[in-house]
Amino acid sequence: MAKRPQLAQRRKALGFTQDGLAERLGVDATTVRRWERGTATPQPWLQPALARALQVSPAQLAELLNPSENGIPASSVNEPTLLQRPDGRSVMAEDTDATLVRGVRVLRPAVSLRDWETMSPLSRRSLLKQGLLTAVFPALGLEDLERVAGALVDAGRYLDGSVVTALRHQLAAVKADDGTLGPGATRPIVLELLGVVEQHARQVASDVRVELLTLGIDCAEFAGWLYRDARDLPRALYWHDRAVEWAQEVGNLPAQGYVLLKKAQLAYDQREPARMLGLAQATLTGPWQVPYRVQAEAVQQRARAEAMLGAPVAAVERQLNEARQLLERTDARDDSSLGAHYGPALLDMQTAVCFAEAGVPRRALAIYEQALRAHTFSSRDYGFFLSWQASSMALAGEPDQAAATGLEAAARADTASSRRTQQELVRVLDVLKPWQHRSAVQELRHAVTI
């Protein structure tokens, strides 16, 4: 049987190792290796899960599993295809521009058929040749797509500030969609943007290189967050480190401090309060001046770490008050994008979890009751904060309420593919062990997929 290089390419494009994909599917890593060598085929009952993990349709998975002798899926000829964009719209693709990109059949960028036809053949070929996924740049119009296409053909000549600006607009659109679509939909776009940075930064003029690496800092920090939400902490740390490396190269001190705050958040996910405390303190005292809102979150992280280490509630509360005062000092003159998402509503949620960590879950519940509203947060984030609320309910001895809240969180986590929320619900179930025979708790256990 022929080897399946496209299957391996698709796995790598999504950041999976063979071991990582095997763990996701609940199989042995040698099984994945045999699939890619072509010496075995996934069992029919496993194929839907494999398609979801690789973010392909069943038909595309069939093409990955059944390459022809020359490596091109036999079904890629003379087969009209309807391509789906992340925003839900579809465009019709024709077989004349078909190609394979990282193991997935890609036919045209995510523009209308009319715009595609008006694009020059060179631009069309260059977009396909450079390996851009069909829906990678859905936020860009025809003019920007053609500009990007030219830049990818000859970065030294055509990759300028206007191209970087177009790519930055795409990153902003992806960030805006993240809370709804989840990491599975947004991560491939971010990784493609990072690929542009890594591949072409060495070819451009020095001033454009600074702009491109600055974009790379934002992309890498965001990629770290996406992998964190997917509970892939080693890759989250990798991209945070790349963000620091690029920030050091361009002399962006505040970005270096901000990434330390992101690493403090990773330390919380790993339940390492001492490391979390050190990183939060470094954010505040390093050779940089981060915006007040970043300082506010760092002080809150410090308070949470100290709560986990057994600090008195009064000491934790004093730091939370300091964080709120810092946040109130933020004004319109602070034009930095660092921590732009951080505001009073998020600080309220973090204050609640600090009280839960400090051993006063009913104070946390009072905050959730007052401040946790679905319209205030994205669907994914609202689900995550519901998992925190469920944890506080469990700690306060309210098992049925905790289970009901956890079920709502689990449903939202499933929709947004938020493994971080699922992991929090695993902790909720751990707290609910004394009530594990209650029907509501058993229902929650069945809903948690990790």
Short mmCIF file of C-alpha atoms in Angstrom, two decimals:
data_model
loop_
_atom_site.label_atom_id
_atom_site.label_comp_id
_atom_site.label_asym_id
_atom_site.label_seq_id
_atom_site.Cartn_x
_atom_site.Cartn_y
_atom_site.Cartn_z
CA MET A 1 0.00 0.00 0.00
CA ALA A 2 1.26 3.50 -0.82
CA LYS A 3 2.49 5.85 1.87
CA ARG A 4 0.30 8.75 2.98
CA PRO A 5 2.50 11.88 3.06
CA GLN A 6 -0.52 14.19 2.87
CA LEU A 7 -1.92 12.69 6.08
CA ALA A 8 1.35 13.41 7.89
CA GLN A 9 1.50 16.93 6.41
CA ARG A 10 -2.01 17.71 7.62
CA ARG A 11 -1.17 16.47 11.11
CA LYS A 12 1.94 18.64 11.26
CA ALA A 13 0.09 21.69 9.89
CA LEU A 14 -2.21 21.57 12.92
CA GLY A 15 0.68 21.24 15.35
CA PHE A 16 0.13 17.59 16.29
CA THR A 17 2.96 15.17 16.90
CA GLN A 18 2.17 11.54 16.23
CA ASP A 19 2.00 11.01 19.99
CA GLY A 20 -0.25 14.05 20.40
CA LEU A 21 -2.71 12.91 17.74
CA ALA A 22 -2.73 9.42 19.22
CA GLU A 23 -3.54 10.84 22.66
CA ARG A 24 -6.34 12.96 21.18
CA LEU A 25 -7.90 9.86 19.59
CA GLY A 26 -7.21 7.43 22.41
CA VAL A 27 -5.01 5.11 20.34
CA ASP A 28 -1.38 4.05 20.51
CA ALA A 29 1.21 6.24 18.76
CA THR A 30 2.36 3.23 16.72
CA THR A 31 -1.14 3.09 15.26
CA VAL A 32 -0.80 6.65 13.92
CA ARG A 33 2.61 5.78 12.45
CA ARG A 34 1.12 2.79 10.66
CA TRP A 35 -1.66 4.97 9.25
CA GLU A 36 0.88 7.41 7.84
CA ARG A 37 3.10 4.64 6.45
CA GLY A 38 0.06 3.17 4.73
CA THR A 39 0.38 -0.21 6.45
CA ALA A 40 -2.95 0.21 8.26
CA THR A 41 -6.18 2.15 7.81
CA PRO A 42 -8.18 3.73 10.66
CA GLN A 43 -11.16 1.66 11.68
CA PRO A 44 -14.45 3.08 10.33
CA TRP A 45 -15.67 3.98 13.81
CA LEU A 46 -12.48 6.04 14.40
CA GLN A 47 -12.59 7.99 11.15
CA PRO A 48 -15.14 10.64 12.24
CA ALA A 49 -12.99 11.47 15.27
CA LEU A 50 -9.87 11.58 13.09
CA ALA A 51 -11.60 13.94 10.64
CA ARG A 52 -12.58 16.27 13.50
CA ALA A 53 -9.05 16.23 14.92
CA LEU A 54 -7.56 17.07 11.51
CA GLN A 55 -10.33 19.62 10.80
CA VAL A 56 -11.30 18.07 7.48
CA SER A 57 -14.53 16.74 6.02
CA PRO A 58 -15.11 12.97 5.70
CA ALA A 59 -14.52 13.30 1.96
CA GLN A 60 -11.21 15.11 2.50
CA LEU A 61 -10.16 12.47 5.03
CA ALA A 62 -10.89 9.80 2.43
CA GLU A 63 -8.54 11.61 0.04
CA LEU A 64 -5.82 11.74 2.69
CA LEU A 65 -6.18 8.02 3.32
CA ASN A 66 -6.34 6.97 -0.34
CA PRO A 67 -3.65 8.77 -2.35
CA SER A 68 -2.99 7.72 -5.91
CA GLU A 69 0.40 6.46 -7.02
CA ASN A 70 1.72 9.96 -7.80
CA GLY A 71 0.61 11.31 -4.43
CA ILE A 72 -2.39 13.30 -5.74
CA PRO A 73 -5.81 12.08 -4.62
CA ALA A 74 -7.56 10.48 -7.56
CA SER A 75 -10.78 12.31 -6.72
CA SER A 76 -9.13 15.73 -7.12
CA VAL A 77 -9.84 15.84 -10.85
CA ASN A 78 -13.11 17.03 -12.40
CA GLU A 79 -14.94 17.33 -9.10
CA PRO A 80 -16.67 20.65 -8.34
CA THR A 81 -16.34 21.58 -4.69
CA LEU A 82 -18.25 23.93 -2.42
CA LEU A 83 -15.81 25.50 0.01
CA GLN A 84 -16.89 26.71 3.45
CA ARG A 85 -15.50 29.90 4.97
CA PRO A 86 -15.18 30.45 8.73
CA ASP A 87 -17.91 33.10 8.54
CA GLY A 88 -20.36 30.47 7.28
CA ARG A 89 -20.49 31.60 3.65
CA SER A 90 -19.61 29.27 0.81
CA VAL A 91 -17.90 29.80 -2.53
CA MET A 92 -17.91 27.53 -5.55
CA ALA A 93 -14.53 26.15 -6.61
CA GLU A 94 -13.51 24.79 -10.00
CA ASP A 95 -11.11 21.93 -10.56
CA THR A 96 -8.83 23.94 -12.88
CA ASP A 97 -7.05 25.62 -9.98
CA ALA A 98 -6.91 22.57 -7.70
CA THR A 99 -3.82 21.89 -5.63
CA LEU A 100 -2.84 20.18 -2.42
CA VAL A 101 -1.88 22.30 0.55
CA ARG A 102 -0.58 20.48 3.62
CA GLY A 103 -2.58 17.43 2.76
CA VAL A 104 -5.90 19.16 2.10
CA ARG A 105 -7.34 19.89 -1.31
CA VAL A 106 -7.33 23.65 -1.78
CA LEU A 107 -8.91 25.26 -4.81
CA ARG A 108 -9.10 29.02 -4.32
CA PRO A 109 -8.80 31.70 -1.67
CA ALA A 110 -11.89 32.74 0.26
CA VAL A 111 -13.15 35.40 -2.14
CA SER A 112 -16.21 35.49 -4.35
CA LEU A 113 -16.15 33.73 -7.71
CA ARG A 114 -16.31 37.11 -9.49
CA ASP A 115 -13.32 38.47 -7.53
CA TRP A 116 -11.38 35.28 -8.16
CA GLU A 117 -11.95 35.55 -11.89
CA THR A 118 -10.74 39.17 -11.95
CA MET A 119 -7.53 38.29 -10.10
CA SER A 120 -4.55 37.85 -12.37
CA PRO A 121 -3.48 34.26 -13.10
CA LEU A 122 -0.08 35.01 -11.56
CA SER A 123 -1.69 36.13 -8.31
CA ARG A 124 -3.92 33.09 -8.20
CA ARG A 125 -1.05 30.72 -8.82
CA SER A 126 1.16 32.43 -6.26
CA LEU A 127 -1.46 32.19 -3.51
CA LEU A 128 -1.90 28.50 -4.19
CA LYS A 129 1.79 27.81 -4.62
CA GLN A 130 2.68 29.42 -1.30
CA GLY A 131 0.43 27.01 0.54
CA LEU A 132 -2.27 29.35 1.83
CA LEU A 133 -5.30 27.46 3.05
CA THR A 134 -8.56 28.24 1.28
CA ALA A 135 -10.02 30.14 4.24
CA VAL A 136 -6.81 31.51 5.70
CA PHE A 137 -7.43 35.15 4.85
CA PRO A 138 -11.22 35.57 4.89
CA ALA A 139 -10.98 39.14 6.19
CA LEU A 140 -8.97 40.40 3.21
CA GLY A 141 -10.54 41.84 0.08
CA LEU A 142 -9.39 41.28 -3.46
CA GLU A 143 -6.91 44.18 -3.48
CA ASP A 144 -5.20 43.02 -0.30
CA LEU A 145 -5.15 39.41 -1.46
CA GLU A 146 -3.39 40.38 -4.67
CA ARG A 147 -0.89 42.46 -2.69
CA VAL A 148 -0.19 39.51 -0.39
CA ALA A 149 0.12 37.20 -3.38
CA GLY A 150 2.77 39.39 -4.96
CA ALA A 151 4.65 39.68 -1.67
CA LEU A 152 4.82 35.93 -1.27
CA VAL A 153 6.28 35.52 -4.73
CA ASP A 154 9.00 38.14 -4.19
CA ALA A 155 9.11 39.26 -0.55
CA GLY A 156 12.24 41.36 -1.03
CA ARG A 157 10.52 43.54 -3.59
CA TYR A 158 6.84 43.51 -2.68
CA LEU A 159 6.49 42.71 1.01
CA ASP A 160 6.19 46.21 2.46
CA GLY A 161 4.33 48.00 5.22
CA SER A 162 1.01 47.86 3.38
CA VAL A 163 1.22 44.05 3.22
CA VAL A 164 2.01 43.87 6.94
CA THR A 165 -0.96 46.12 7.61
CA ALA A 166 -3.23 43.80 5.60
CA LEU A 167 -1.98 40.81 7.56
CA ARG A 168 -2.52 42.68 10.82
CA HIS A 169 -6.15 43.33 9.80
CA GLN A 170 -6.55 39.59 9.30
CA LEU A 171 -5.11 38.91 12.76
CA ALA A 172 -7.54 41.40 14.31
CA ALA A 173 -10.46 39.66 12.58
CA VAL A 174 -9.29 36.26 13.85
CA LYS A 175 -9.04 37.56 17.40
CA ALA A 176 -12.55 38.93 17.15
CA ASP A 177 -13.85 35.52 16.04
CA ASP A 178 -11.90 33.47 18.58
CA GLY A 179 -14.46 33.59 21.39
CA THR A 180 -17.12 32.18 19.09
CA LEU A 181 -15.23 29.84 16.78
CA GLY A 182 -12.67 28.48 19.25
CA PRO A 183 -9.03 27.48 18.68
CA GLY A 184 -9.77 24.76 16.14
CA ALA A 185 -11.06 27.29 13.64
CA THR A 186 -8.74 30.20 14.37
CA ARG A 187 -5.43 28.43 15.00
CA PRO A 188 -4.76 27.38 11.36
CA ILE A 189 -5.08 31.01 10.26
CA VAL A 190 -2.72 32.23 12.98
CA LEU A 191 -0.19 29.51 12.15
CA GLU A 192 -0.26 30.54 8.50
CA LEU A 193 0.38 34.15 9.50
CA LEU A 194 3.30 32.98 11.63
CA GLY A 195 4.56 31.00 8.65
CA VAL A 196 4.63 34.19 6.58
CA VAL A 197 6.64 35.92 9.32
CA GLU A 198 9.13 33.08 9.74
CA GLN A 199 9.60 32.46 6.03
CA HIS A 200 9.94 36.01 4.77
CA ALA A 201 11.39 38.11 7.61
CA ARG A 202 14.91 37.33 6.41
CA GLN A 203 14.17 38.56 2.89
CA VAL A 204 12.73 42.02 3.53
CA ALA A 205 14.26 45.43 4.18
CA SER A 206 15.28 46.15 7.77
CA ASP A 207 12.42 48.57 8.49
CA VAL A 208 9.85 46.14 7.11
CA ARG A 209 11.49 43.35 9.09
CA VAL A 210 10.77 45.28 12.30
CA GLU A 211 7.12 45.65 11.28
CA LEU A 212 6.86 41.99 10.31
CA LEU A 213 8.46 40.75 13.54
CA THR A 214 6.19 43.08 15.52
CA LEU A 215 3.26 41.38 13.83
CA GLY A 216 4.93 38.08 14.69
CA ILE A 217 5.02 39.03 18.37
CA ASP A 218 1.25 39.55 18.38
CA CYS A 219 0.65 36.36 16.39
CA ALA A 220 2.93 34.25 18.59
CA GLU A 221 1.39 35.57 21.81
CA PHE A 222 -2.07 34.81 20.43
CA ALA A 223 -0.98 31.36 19.24
CA GLY A 224 0.20 30.72 22.80
CA TRP A 225 -3.27 31.60 24.03
CA LEU A 226 -4.94 29.32 21.45
CA TYR A 227 -2.79 26.38 22.48
CA ARG A 228 -3.49 27.19 26.11
CA ASP A 229 -7.22 27.05 25.43
CA ALA A 230 -6.65 23.72 23.68
CA ARG A 231 -4.70 22.52 26.78
CA ASP A 232 -1.52 22.01 24.76
CA LEU A 233 0.72 23.77 27.27
CA PRO A 234 4.12 22.83 25.76
CA ARG A 235 3.17 24.46 22.44
CA ALA A 236 1.68 27.43 24.27
CA LEU A 237 5.03 27.91 26.02
CA TYR A 238 6.90 27.50 22.71
CA TRP A 239 5.00 30.35 21.08
CA HIS A 240 5.34 32.56 24.12
CA ASP A 241 9.10 32.01 23.92
CA ARG A 242 9.09 32.94 20.22
CA ALA A 243 7.19 36.12 21.06
CA VAL A 244 9.87 37.04 23.62
CA GLU A 245 12.63 36.27 21.12
CA TRP A 246 11.13 38.57 18.49
CA ALA A 247 10.39 41.25 21.09
CA GLN A 248 14.02 41.18 22.14
CA GLU A 249 15.17 41.46 18.53
CA VAL A 250 13.08 44.57 17.83
CA GLY A 251 13.70 46.08 21.28
CA ASN A 252 10.07 45.93 22.43
CA LEU A 253 10.48 45.83 26.20
CA PRO A 254 6.77 46.11 27.16
CA ALA A 255 5.92 43.09 25.00
CA GLN A 256 8.53 41.06 26.88
CA GLY A 257 6.91 41.97 30.18
CA TYR A 258 3.46 41.17 28.82
CA VAL A 259 4.50 37.68 27.71
CA LEU A 260 5.75 37.02 31.24
CA LEU A 261 2.18 37.68 32.39
CA LYS A 262 0.96 35.14 29.85
CA LYS A 263 3.43 32.64 31.26
CA ALA A 264 2.09 33.36 34.74
CA GLN A 265 -1.34 32.33 33.47
CA LEU A 266 0.14 29.08 32.15
CA ALA A 267 1.65 28.49 35.58
CA TYR A 268 -1.84 28.79 37.07
CA ASP A 269 -3.16 26.19 34.64
CA GLN A 270 -0.37 23.90 35.81
CA ARG A 271 -1.11 24.74 39.47
CA GLU A 272 2.39 26.10 40.12
CA PRO A 273 1.71 29.08 42.43
CA ALA A 274 5.35 29.80 43.27
CA ARG A 275 6.28 30.10 39.59
CA MET A 276 3.13 32.08 38.95
CA LEU A 277 4.05 34.51 41.73
CA GLY A 278 7.57 35.02 40.38
CA LEU A 279 6.41 35.65 36.81
CA ALA A 280 3.69 38.08 37.91
CA GLN A 281 6.20 39.99 40.00
CA ALA A 282 8.67 40.08 37.11
CA THR A 283 5.96 41.61 34.92
CA LEU A 284 5.68 44.44 37.43
CA THR A 285 9.37 45.03 38.20
CA GLY A 286 11.26 44.30 34.98
CA PRO A 287 13.04 46.92 32.82
CA TRP A 288 9.82 47.88 31.05
CA GLN A 289 6.75 49.99 31.57
CA VAL A 290 3.65 47.97 30.77
CA PRO A 291 0.21 49.65 30.55
CA TYR A 292 -1.83 50.08 33.72
CA ARG A 293 -4.28 47.39 32.65
CA VAL A 294 -1.41 44.90 32.31
CA GLN A 295 -0.12 45.94 35.72
CA ALA A 296 -3.62 45.43 37.11
CA GLU A 297 -3.81 41.87 35.82
CA ALA A 298 -0.29 41.12 37.06
CA VAL A 299 -1.22 42.29 40.58
CA GLN A 300 -4.34 40.11 40.41
CA GLN A 301 -2.20 37.13 39.34
CA ARG A 302 0.10 37.81 42.27
CA ALA A 303 -2.90 37.89 44.61
CA ARG A 304 -4.17 34.58 43.24
CA ALA A 305 -0.78 32.92 43.63
CA GLU A 306 -0.51 34.11 47.23
CA ALA A 307 -4.04 32.85 47.92
CA MET A 308 -2.98 29.42 46.63
CA LEU A 309 0.06 29.57 48.90
CA GLY A 310 -2.11 30.25 51.98
CA ALA A 311 -2.02 34.04 52.38
CA PRO A 312 -4.73 35.54 54.64
CA VAL A 313 -7.90 36.65 52.89
CA ALA A 314 -7.34 40.24 53.99
CA ALA A 315 -3.92 40.31 52.28
CA VAL A 316 -5.38 38.89 49.07
CA GLU A 317 -8.17 41.45 49.15
CA ARG A 318 -5.74 44.34 49.55
CA GLN A 319 -3.95 43.32 46.37
CA LEU A 320 -7.22 42.93 44.50
CA ASN A 321 -8.13 46.48 45.51
CA GLU A 322 -4.73 47.61 44.21
CA ALA A 323 -5.43 45.86 40.90
CA ARG A 324 -8.76 47.65 40.58
CA GLN A 325 -7.14 51.03 41.30
CA LEU A 326 -4.53 50.39 38.61
CA LEU A 327 -7.23 49.47 36.12
CA GLU A 328 -9.10 52.68 36.88
CA ARG A 329 -5.99 54.68 35.92
CA THR A 330 -6.20 53.44 32.33
CA ASP A 331 -7.41 56.20 30.01
CA ALA A 332 -7.77 56.93 26.31
CA ARG A 333 -4.19 58.19 26.08
CA ASP A 334 -2.91 54.65 26.60
CA ASP A 335 -2.83 53.56 22.96
CA SER A 336 -0.88 50.32 23.55
CA SER A 337 -2.58 47.16 22.32
CA LEU A 338 -1.09 45.12 25.16
CA GLY A 339 -3.86 43.72 27.32
CA ALA A 340 -6.50 45.64 25.37
CA HIS A 341 -9.09 43.00 26.26
CA TYR A 342 -8.66 43.51 30.01
CA GLY A 343 -11.38 45.41 31.83
CA PRO A 344 -13.55 45.51 34.97
CA ALA A 345 -15.71 42.52 33.97
CA LEU A 346 -12.69 40.24 33.58
CA LEU A 347 -11.18 41.52 36.82
CA ASP A 348 -14.48 40.68 38.56
CA MET A 349 -14.22 37.06 37.40
CA GLN A 350 -10.59 36.84 38.47
CA THR A 351 -11.43 38.39 41.83
CA ALA A 352 -14.02 35.67 42.35
CA VAL A 353 -11.55 32.89 41.63
CA CYS A 354 -9.04 34.52 43.99
CA PHE A 355 -11.60 34.31 46.79
CA ALA A 356 -12.28 30.68 45.93
CA GLU A 357 -8.55 29.93 46.06
CA ALA A 358 -8.38 31.78 49.38
CA GLY A 359 -10.99 29.46 50.88
CA VAL A 360 -14.05 31.75 50.87
CA PRO A 361 -16.11 30.36 47.98
CA ARG A 362 -19.32 32.09 49.06
CA ARG A 363 -17.68 35.46 48.48
CA ALA A 364 -16.82 34.21 45.01
CA LEU A 365 -20.42 33.14 44.43
CA ALA A 366 -21.68 36.59 45.37
CA ILE A 367 -19.51 38.08 42.63
CA TYR A 368 -20.63 35.54 40.04
CA GLU A 369 -24.25 36.20 40.94
CA GLN A 370 -23.78 39.91 40.45
CA ALA A 371 -21.37 40.09 37.50
CA LEU A 372 -21.46 36.90 35.40
CA ARG A 373 -23.74 37.60 32.43
CA ALA A 374 -23.77 35.88 29.05
CA HIS A 375 -23.92 39.16 27.10
CA THR A 376 -20.76 40.45 28.80
CA PHE A 377 -18.42 37.75 27.47
CA SER A 378 -17.93 35.65 24.37
CA SER A 379 -19.72 32.30 24.39
CA ARG A 380 -16.45 30.42 25.00
CA ASP A 381 -15.35 32.72 27.84
CA TYR A 382 -18.79 32.68 29.43
CA GLY A 383 -18.62 28.89 29.48
CA PHE A 384 -15.20 29.01 31.09
CA PHE A 385 -16.35 31.36 33.83
CA LEU A 386 -19.35 29.11 34.41
CA SER A 387 -16.87 26.32 35.16
CA TRP A 388 -15.26 28.57 37.79
CA GLN A 389 -18.69 29.31 39.21
CA ALA A 390 -19.47 25.59 39.34
CA SER A 391 -16.24 25.01 41.22
CA SER A 392 -17.17 27.63 43.82
CA MET A 393 -20.63 26.08 44.18
CA ALA A 394 -19.04 22.70 44.80
CA LEU A 395 -16.61 24.15 47.35
CA ALA A 396 -19.57 25.83 49.07
CA GLY A 397 -21.39 22.49 49.39
CA GLU A 398 -23.98 23.01 46.63
CA PRO A 399 -23.50 19.87 44.50
CA ASP A 400 -26.69 19.94 42.44
CA GLN A 401 -26.28 23.62 41.52
CA ALA A 402 -22.61 22.98 40.72
CA ALA A 403 -23.50 20.08 38.43
CA ALA A 404 -26.20 22.05 36.61
CA THR A 405 -23.87 25.00 36.05
CA GLY A 406 -21.12 22.63 34.98
CA LEU A 407 -23.40 21.07 32.37
CA GLU A 408 -24.00 24.46 30.77
CA ALA A 409 -20.25 25.12 30.81
CA ALA A 410 -19.59 21.73 29.20
CA ALA A 411 -22.03 22.44 26.38
CA ARG A 412 -20.33 25.74 25.58
CA ALA A 413 -16.90 24.15 25.84
CA ASP A 414 -17.91 21.50 23.34
CA THR A 415 -19.21 24.09 20.89
CA ALA A 416 -16.00 26.17 21.07
CA SER A 417 -13.63 23.17 21.47
CA SER A 418 -12.30 24.68 24.70
CA ARG A 419 -10.31 21.95 26.41
CA ARG A 420 -9.30 24.48 29.06
CA THR A 421 -12.94 24.66 30.18
CA GLN A 422 -13.20 20.90 30.08
CA GLN A 423 -10.12 20.65 32.29
CA GLU A 424 -11.67 23.04 34.82
CA LEU A 425 -14.74 20.81 34.86
CA VAL A 426 -12.53 17.83 35.67
CA ARG A 427 -11.47 19.77 38.78
CA VAL A 428 -15.12 20.48 39.56
CA LEU A 429 -15.83 16.76 39.43
CA ASP A 430 -12.94 16.15 41.79
CA VAL A 431 -14.50 18.53 44.33
CA LEU A 432 -17.87 16.80 43.81
CA LYS A 433 -16.54 13.34 44.68
CA PRO A 434 -18.40 13.25 48.04
CA TRP A 435 -21.63 13.57 46.00
CA GLN A 436 -20.59 11.39 43.07
CA HIS A 437 -23.66 9.15 43.31
CA ARG A 438 -26.12 12.01 42.81
CA SER A 439 -27.77 11.85 39.42
CA ALA A 440 -26.88 15.45 38.55
CA VAL A 441 -23.19 14.83 39.29
CA GLN A 442 -23.23 11.63 37.23
CA GLU A 443 -24.78 13.51 34.34
CA LEU A 444 -21.99 16.09 34.51
CA ARG A 445 -19.38 13.33 34.56
CA HIS A 446 -20.81 11.87 31.36
CA ALA A 447 -20.74 15.31 29.71
CA VAL A 448 -17.08 16.03 30.47
CA THR A 449 -15.06 14.61 27.59
CA ILE A 450 -11.49 14.79 28.95
#
